Tab-separated table of C-alpha atoms in Angstrom:
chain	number	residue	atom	x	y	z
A	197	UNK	CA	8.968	-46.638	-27.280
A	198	UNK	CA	8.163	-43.912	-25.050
A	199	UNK	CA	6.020	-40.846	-26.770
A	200	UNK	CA	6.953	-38.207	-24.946
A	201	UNK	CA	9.836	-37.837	-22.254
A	202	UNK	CA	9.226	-35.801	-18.913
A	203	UNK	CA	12.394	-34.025	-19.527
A	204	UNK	CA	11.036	-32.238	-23.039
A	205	UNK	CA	11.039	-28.471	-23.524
A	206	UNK	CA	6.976	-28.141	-22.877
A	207	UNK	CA	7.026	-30.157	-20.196
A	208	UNK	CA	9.875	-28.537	-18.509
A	209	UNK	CA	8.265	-25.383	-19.410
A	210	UNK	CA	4.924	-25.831	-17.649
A	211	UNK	CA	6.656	-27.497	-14.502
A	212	UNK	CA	8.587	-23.838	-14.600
A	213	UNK	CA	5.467	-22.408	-14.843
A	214	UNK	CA	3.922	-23.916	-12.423
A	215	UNK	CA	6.381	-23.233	-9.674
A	216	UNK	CA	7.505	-19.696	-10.012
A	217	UNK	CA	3.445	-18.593	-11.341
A	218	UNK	CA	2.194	-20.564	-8.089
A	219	UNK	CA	4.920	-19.616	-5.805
A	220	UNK	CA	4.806	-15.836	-6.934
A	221	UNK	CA	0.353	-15.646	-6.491
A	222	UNK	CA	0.712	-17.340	-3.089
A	223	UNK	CA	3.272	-15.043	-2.145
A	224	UNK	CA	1.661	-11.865	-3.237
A	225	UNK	CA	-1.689	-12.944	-1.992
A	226	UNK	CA	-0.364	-13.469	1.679
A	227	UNK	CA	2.138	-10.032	0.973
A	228	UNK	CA	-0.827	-7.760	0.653
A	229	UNK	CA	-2.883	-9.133	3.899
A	230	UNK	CA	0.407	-9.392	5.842
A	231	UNK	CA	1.900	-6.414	4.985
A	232	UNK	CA	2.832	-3.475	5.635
A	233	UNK	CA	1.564	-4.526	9.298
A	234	UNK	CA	2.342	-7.631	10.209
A	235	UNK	CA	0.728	-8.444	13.698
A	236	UNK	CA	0.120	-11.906	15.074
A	237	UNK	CA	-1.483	-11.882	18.220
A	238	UNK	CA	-3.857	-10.779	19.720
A	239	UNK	CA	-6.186	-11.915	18.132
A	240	UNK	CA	-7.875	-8.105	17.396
A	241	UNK	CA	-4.420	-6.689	16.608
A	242	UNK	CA	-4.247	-9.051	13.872
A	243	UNK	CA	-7.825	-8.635	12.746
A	244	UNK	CA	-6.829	-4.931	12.318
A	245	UNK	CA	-3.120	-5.762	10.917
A	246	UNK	CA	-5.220	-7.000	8.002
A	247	UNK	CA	-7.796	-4.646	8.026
A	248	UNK	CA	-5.188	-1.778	7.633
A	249	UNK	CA	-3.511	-3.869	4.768
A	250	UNK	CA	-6.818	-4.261	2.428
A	251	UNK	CA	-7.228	-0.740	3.208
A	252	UNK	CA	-3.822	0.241	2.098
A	253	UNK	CA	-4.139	-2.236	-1.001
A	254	UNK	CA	-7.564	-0.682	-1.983
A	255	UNK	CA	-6.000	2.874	-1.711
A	256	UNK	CA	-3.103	1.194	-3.891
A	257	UNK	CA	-5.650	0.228	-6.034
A	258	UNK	CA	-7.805	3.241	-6.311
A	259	UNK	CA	-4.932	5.379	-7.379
A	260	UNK	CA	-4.313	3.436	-10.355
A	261	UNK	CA	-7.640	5.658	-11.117
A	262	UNK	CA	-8.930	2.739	-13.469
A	263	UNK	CA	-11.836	1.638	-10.860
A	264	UNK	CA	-13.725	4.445	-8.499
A	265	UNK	CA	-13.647	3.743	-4.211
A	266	UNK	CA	-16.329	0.823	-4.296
A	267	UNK	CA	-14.774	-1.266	-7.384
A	268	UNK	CA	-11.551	-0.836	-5.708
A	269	UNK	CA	-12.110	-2.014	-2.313
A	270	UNK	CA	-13.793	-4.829	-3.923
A	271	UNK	CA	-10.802	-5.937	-5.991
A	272	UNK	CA	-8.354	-4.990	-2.746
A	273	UNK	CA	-10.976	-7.629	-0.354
A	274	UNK	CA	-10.691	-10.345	-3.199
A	275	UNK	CA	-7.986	-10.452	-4.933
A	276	UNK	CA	-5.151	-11.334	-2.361
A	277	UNK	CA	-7.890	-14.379	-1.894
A	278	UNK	CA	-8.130	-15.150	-5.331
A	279	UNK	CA	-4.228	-15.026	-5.747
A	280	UNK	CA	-3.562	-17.333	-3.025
A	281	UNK	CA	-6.049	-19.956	-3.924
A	282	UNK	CA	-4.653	-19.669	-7.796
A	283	UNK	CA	-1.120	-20.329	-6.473
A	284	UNK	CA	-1.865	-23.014	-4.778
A	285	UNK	CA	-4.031	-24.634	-7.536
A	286	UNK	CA	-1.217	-23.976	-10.285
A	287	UNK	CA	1.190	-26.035	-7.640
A	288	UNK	CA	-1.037	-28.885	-7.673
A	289	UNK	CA	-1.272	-29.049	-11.212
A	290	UNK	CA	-5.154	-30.265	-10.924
A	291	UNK	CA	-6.843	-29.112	-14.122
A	292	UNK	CA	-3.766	-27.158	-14.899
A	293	UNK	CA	-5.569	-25.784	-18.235
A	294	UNK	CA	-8.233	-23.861	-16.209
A	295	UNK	CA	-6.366	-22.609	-13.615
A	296	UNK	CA	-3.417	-21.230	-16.326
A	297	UNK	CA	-5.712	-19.169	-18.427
A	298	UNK	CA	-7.155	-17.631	-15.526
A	299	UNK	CA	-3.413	-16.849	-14.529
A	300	UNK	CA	-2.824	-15.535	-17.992
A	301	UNK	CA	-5.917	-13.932	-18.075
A	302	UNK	CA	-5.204	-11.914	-14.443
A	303	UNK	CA	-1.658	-11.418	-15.284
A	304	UNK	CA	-2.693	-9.575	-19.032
A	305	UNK	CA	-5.062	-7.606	-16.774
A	306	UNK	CA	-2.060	-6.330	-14.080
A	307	UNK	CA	0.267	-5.842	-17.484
A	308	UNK	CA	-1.925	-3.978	-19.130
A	309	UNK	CA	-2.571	-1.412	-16.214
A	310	UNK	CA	0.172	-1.231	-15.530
A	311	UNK	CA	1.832	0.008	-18.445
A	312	UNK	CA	-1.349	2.342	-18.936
A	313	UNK	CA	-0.048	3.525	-15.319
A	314	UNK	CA	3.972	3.952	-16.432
A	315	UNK	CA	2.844	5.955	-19.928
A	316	UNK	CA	0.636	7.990	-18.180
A	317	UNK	CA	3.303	8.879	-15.870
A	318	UNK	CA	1.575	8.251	-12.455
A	319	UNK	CA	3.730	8.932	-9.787
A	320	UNK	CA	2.197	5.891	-7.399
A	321	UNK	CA	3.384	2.561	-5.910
A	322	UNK	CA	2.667	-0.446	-7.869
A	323	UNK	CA	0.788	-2.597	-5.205
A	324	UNK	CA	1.804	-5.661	-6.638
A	325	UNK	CA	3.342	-7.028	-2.830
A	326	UNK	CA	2.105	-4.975	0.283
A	327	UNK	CA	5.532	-3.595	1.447
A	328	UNK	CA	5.378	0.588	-1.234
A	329	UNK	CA	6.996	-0.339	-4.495
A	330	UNK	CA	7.281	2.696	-6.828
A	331	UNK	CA	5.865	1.605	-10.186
A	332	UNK	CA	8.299	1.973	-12.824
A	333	UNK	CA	10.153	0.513	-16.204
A	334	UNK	CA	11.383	-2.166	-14.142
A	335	UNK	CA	7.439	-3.205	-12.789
A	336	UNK	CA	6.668	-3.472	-16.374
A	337	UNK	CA	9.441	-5.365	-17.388
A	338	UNK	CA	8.951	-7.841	-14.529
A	339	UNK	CA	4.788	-8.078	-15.516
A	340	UNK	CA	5.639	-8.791	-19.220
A	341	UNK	CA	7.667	-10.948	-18.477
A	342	UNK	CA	5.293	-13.005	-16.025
A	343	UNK	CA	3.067	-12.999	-18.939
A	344	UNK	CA	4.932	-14.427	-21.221
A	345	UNK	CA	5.831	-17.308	-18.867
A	346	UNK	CA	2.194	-17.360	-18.276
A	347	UNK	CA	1.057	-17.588	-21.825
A	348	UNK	CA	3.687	-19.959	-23.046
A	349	UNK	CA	2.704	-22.810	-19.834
A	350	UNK	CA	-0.973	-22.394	-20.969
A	351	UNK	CA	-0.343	-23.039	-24.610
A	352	UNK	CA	1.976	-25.666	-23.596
A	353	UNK	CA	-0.667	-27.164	-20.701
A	354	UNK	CA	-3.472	-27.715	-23.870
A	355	UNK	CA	-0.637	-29.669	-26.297
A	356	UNK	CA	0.746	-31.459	-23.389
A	357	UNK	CA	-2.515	-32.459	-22.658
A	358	UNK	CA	-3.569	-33.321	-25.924
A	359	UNK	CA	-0.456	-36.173	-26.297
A	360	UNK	CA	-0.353	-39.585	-24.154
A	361	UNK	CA	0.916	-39.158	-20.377
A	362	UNK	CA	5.094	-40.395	-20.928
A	363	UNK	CA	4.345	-42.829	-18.029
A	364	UNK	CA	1.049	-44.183	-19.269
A	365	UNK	CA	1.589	-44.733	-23.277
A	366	UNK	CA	1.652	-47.446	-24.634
A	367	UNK	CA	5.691	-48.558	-25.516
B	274	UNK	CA	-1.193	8.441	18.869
B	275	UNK	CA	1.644	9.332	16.688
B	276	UNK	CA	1.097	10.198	13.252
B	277	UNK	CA	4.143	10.202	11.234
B	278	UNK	CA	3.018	11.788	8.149
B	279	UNK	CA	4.539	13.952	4.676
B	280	UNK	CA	1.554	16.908	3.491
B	281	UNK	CA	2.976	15.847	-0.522
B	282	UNK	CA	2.106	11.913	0.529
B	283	UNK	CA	-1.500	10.840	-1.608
B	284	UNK	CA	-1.901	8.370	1.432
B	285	UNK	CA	-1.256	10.637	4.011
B	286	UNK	CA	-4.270	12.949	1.881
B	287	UNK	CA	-6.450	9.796	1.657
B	288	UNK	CA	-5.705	9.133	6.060
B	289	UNK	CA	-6.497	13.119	6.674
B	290	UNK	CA	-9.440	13.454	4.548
B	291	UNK	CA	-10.887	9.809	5.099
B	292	UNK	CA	-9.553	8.493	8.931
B	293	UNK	CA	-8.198	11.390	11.212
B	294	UNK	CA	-11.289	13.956	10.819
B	295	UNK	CA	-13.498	11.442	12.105
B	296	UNK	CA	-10.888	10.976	14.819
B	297	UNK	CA	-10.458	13.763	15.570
B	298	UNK	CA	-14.461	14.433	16.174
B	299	UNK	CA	-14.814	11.066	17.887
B	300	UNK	CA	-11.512	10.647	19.982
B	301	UNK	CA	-9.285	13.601	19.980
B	302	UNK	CA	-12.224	15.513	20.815
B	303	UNK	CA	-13.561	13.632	23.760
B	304	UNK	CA	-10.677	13.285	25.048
B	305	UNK	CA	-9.844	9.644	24.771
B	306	UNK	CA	-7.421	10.283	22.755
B	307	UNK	CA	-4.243	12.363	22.348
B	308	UNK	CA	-2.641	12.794	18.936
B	309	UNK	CA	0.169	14.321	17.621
B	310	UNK	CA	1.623	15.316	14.196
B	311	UNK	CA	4.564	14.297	13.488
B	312	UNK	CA	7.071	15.583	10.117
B	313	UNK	CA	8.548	12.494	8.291
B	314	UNK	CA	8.992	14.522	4.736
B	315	UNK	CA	10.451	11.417	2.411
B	316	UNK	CA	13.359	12.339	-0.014
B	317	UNK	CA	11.417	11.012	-3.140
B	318	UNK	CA	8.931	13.946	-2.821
B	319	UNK	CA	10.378	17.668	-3.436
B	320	UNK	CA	8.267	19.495	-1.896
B	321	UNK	CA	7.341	17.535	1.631
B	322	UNK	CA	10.200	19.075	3.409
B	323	UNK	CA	9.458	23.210	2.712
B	324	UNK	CA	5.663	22.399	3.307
B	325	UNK	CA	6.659	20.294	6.614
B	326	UNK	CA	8.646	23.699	7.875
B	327	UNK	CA	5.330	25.848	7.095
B	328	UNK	CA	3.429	23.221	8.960
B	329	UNK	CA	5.938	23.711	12.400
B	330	UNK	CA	5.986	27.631	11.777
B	331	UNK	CA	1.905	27.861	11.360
B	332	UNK	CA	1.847	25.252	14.763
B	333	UNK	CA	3.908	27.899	16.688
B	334	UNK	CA	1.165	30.618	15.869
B	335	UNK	CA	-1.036	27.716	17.321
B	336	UNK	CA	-2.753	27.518	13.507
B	337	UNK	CA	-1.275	24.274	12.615
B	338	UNK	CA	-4.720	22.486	11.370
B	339	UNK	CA	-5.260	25.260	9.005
B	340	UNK	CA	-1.779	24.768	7.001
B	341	UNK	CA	-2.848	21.178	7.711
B	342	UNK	CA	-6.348	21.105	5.600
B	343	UNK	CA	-4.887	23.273	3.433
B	344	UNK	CA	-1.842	21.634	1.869
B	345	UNK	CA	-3.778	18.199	2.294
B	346	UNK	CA	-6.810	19.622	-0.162
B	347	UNK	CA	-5.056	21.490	-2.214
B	348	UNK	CA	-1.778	18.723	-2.898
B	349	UNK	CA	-2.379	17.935	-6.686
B	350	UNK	CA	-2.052	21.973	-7.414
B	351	UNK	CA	1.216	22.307	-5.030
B	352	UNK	CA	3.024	19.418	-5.762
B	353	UNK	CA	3.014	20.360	-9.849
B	354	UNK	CA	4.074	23.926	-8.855
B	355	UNK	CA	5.940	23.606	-5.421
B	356	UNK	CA	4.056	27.025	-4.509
B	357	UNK	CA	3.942	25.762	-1.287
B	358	UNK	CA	3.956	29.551	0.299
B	359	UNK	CA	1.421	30.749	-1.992
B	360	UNK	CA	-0.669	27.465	-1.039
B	361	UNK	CA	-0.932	28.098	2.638
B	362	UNK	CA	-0.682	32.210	2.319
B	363	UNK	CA	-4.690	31.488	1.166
B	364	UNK	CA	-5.841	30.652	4.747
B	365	UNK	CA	-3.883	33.345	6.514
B	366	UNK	CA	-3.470	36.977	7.095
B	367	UNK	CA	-0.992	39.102	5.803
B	368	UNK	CA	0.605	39.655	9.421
B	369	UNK	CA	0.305	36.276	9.643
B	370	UNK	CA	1.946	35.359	6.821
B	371	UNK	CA	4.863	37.578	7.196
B	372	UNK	CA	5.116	35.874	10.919
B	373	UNK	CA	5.320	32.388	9.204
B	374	UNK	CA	7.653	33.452	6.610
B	375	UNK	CA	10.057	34.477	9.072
B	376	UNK	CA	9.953	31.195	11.403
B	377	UNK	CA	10.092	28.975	8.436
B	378	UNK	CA	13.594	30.192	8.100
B	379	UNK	CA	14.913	29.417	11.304
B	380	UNK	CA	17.213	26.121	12.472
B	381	UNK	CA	14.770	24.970	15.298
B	382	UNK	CA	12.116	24.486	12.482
B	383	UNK	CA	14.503	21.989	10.594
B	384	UNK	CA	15.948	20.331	13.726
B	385	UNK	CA	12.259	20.369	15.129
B	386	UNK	CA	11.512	17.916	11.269
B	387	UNK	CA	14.898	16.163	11.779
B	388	UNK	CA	14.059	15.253	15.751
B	389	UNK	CA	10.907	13.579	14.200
B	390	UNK	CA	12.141	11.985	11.427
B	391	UNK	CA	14.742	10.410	14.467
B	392	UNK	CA	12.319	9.451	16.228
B	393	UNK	CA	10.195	7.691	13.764
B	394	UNK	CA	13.354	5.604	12.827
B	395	UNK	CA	13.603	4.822	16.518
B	396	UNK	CA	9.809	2.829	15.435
B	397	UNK	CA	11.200	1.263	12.305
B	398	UNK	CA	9.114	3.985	9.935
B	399	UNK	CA	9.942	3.524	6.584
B	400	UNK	CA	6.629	4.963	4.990
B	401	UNK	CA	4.047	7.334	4.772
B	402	UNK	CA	1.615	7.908	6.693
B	403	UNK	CA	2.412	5.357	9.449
B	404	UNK	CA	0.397	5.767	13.071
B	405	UNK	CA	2.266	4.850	16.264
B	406	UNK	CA	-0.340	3.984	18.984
B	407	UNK	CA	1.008	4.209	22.615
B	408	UNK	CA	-1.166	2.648	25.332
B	409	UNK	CA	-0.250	1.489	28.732
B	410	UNK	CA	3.324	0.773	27.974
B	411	UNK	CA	2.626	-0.791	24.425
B	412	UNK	CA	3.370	0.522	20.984
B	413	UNK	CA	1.422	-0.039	17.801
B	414	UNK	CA	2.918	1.017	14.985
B	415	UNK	CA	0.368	0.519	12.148
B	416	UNK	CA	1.744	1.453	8.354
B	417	UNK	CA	-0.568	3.063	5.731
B	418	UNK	CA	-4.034	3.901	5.137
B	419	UNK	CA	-5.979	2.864	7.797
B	420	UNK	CA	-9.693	2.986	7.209
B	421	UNK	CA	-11.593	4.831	10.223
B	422	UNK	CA	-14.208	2.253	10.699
B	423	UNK	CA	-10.922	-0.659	11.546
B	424	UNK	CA	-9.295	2.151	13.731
B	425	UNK	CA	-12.784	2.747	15.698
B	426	UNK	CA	-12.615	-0.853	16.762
B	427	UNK	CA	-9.135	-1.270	17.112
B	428	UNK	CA	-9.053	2.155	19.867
B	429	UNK	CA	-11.845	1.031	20.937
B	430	UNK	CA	-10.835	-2.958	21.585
B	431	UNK	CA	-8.019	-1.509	23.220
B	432	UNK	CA	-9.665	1.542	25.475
B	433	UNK	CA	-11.753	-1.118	27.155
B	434	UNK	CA	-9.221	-3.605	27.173
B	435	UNK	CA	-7.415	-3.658	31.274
């Protein structure tokens, strides 16, 4: 008899996670280098398409007022990066464990600004996906949420990992 | 160049202060190139449209970069009181003043804001501060803060370009 099935809550639950977490880090990584300017070709138009973006996302960052100019143009040049390459690794599912408590991990991090951001009553955008978002209830609402989705795949990722594979176990 | 800006915009602070000064010595300057303000006050800030009309009425004394620095460096302070007058009557004479007062009254100010706000829809703005670059029949429209040294080699790319 089969331990597990693939159709169980957890799984189901981490195979959620997996696609919206990934599919939402990919996105927002490319958002913030392709927009607000989104220029193709030439070649230099789109080198400065991008350059304006990270500059825009580091402002974005900056006024968050949580980092000075230097730590936030160094979080605006890595972090689309960093998102992108998380996405794609959560959609793979290789060492899912890692790759979901650095998700969770980044995610507490945006949450927790944030909301430090909404109770201070900052009048700025959020930053969260290039195009000016104001930063309001909603934003929070939306981050929580993420991290709850985040934090319940990773919990789920280490038991799932811990039983036999469904296809693999011994019947 | 086009700049389609709003004076209570903390972007359009961060392009003046960081971007356009150094422009302005380096391009605007020398000549290579020609830039103009343009009003796009947005309706989520409550002051940007009575500090845009100061802006046109100090630009027909010919003062215009003076409200400019002005309401830029001093925008935390105005945009908690909305003393926009008071904010700008700091760099300028009483005569002055009472000239300004008068013109920021007047319809042609407001249809002068509205005719730019028309004709940054006509370029798709929907933000603050967004640049419009015009060169030999092409327009680049680049949105938000743009840092000086990526517009130096973007002009620059494109000044030498044939």
């Amino acid at each position: 008899m089969m331990q597990s099935s693939p159709l169980n809550v957890p799984r189901a639950v981490v195979w959620l996670g997996r696609l919206i977490l990934g599919g939402i880090f990919v996105y927002a990584g490319y958002a913030k280098l392709a927009y607000p300017n989104h220029n193709l070709w030439p070649w230099f138009l789109l080198k400065f398409s991008v350059s304006a973006n990270l500059s825009t996302f580091a402002f974005q960052v900056e006024s968050y007022k949580v980092l000075g100019p230097g730590g936030s143009s160094f979080v605006a040049h890595t972090l689309p990066f960093v998102e992108i390459v998380l996405g794609l690794l959560l959609l793979t599912g290789w060492k899912l464990r890692v790759w979901a408590t650095m998700v969770s991990a980044i995610l507490v991090g945006f949450l927790t600004v944030v909301t430090r951001a909404y109770l201070l009553h900052m009048d700025i955008n959020c930053g969260c996906f290039g195009t000016p978002e104001p930063l309001t209830l909603m934003t929070v609402i939306r981050d929580a949420t993420l991290v709850l989705l985040a934090l319940v795949m990773t919990i789920f990722a280490y038991q799932e990992a811990r039983k036999p594979h469904p296809w693999t176990a011994r019947q | 160049m086009e700049t389609f800006s709003d004076f209570q915009c903390p972007a359009c602070k961060q392009l003046y202060l960081t971007t356009n000064r150094q422009l302005n010595d380096n391009y605007v300057v020398t000549g290579k190139v020609f830039e103009i303000h343009r009003d796009f006050p947005l309706a989520g800030h409550a002051y940007s449209r009575i500090a845009a009309r100061y802006g046109r009425a100090a630009a027909a004394l010919g003062k215009f970069e003076q409200v400019e620095q002005v309401l830029f460096q001093n925008q935390e302070k105005w945009e908690q009181t909305g003393d926009v007058d008071g904010t700008v009557a700091s760099v300028f004479s009483p005569a002055d003043m009472t000239k300004i007062r008068a013109t920021v009254k007047t319809p042609a100010v407001e249809a002068a804001i509205e005719k730019d706000i028309a004709l940054g829809k006509t370029y798709s703005v929907s933000q603050t501060p967004t640049i419009v670059i015009h060169y030999k029949g092409q327009t680049f429209p680049i949105s938000g803060v743009v840092g000086y040294d990526a517009l130096h080699a973007f002009l620059d790319q494109l000044l030498s370009s044939r």
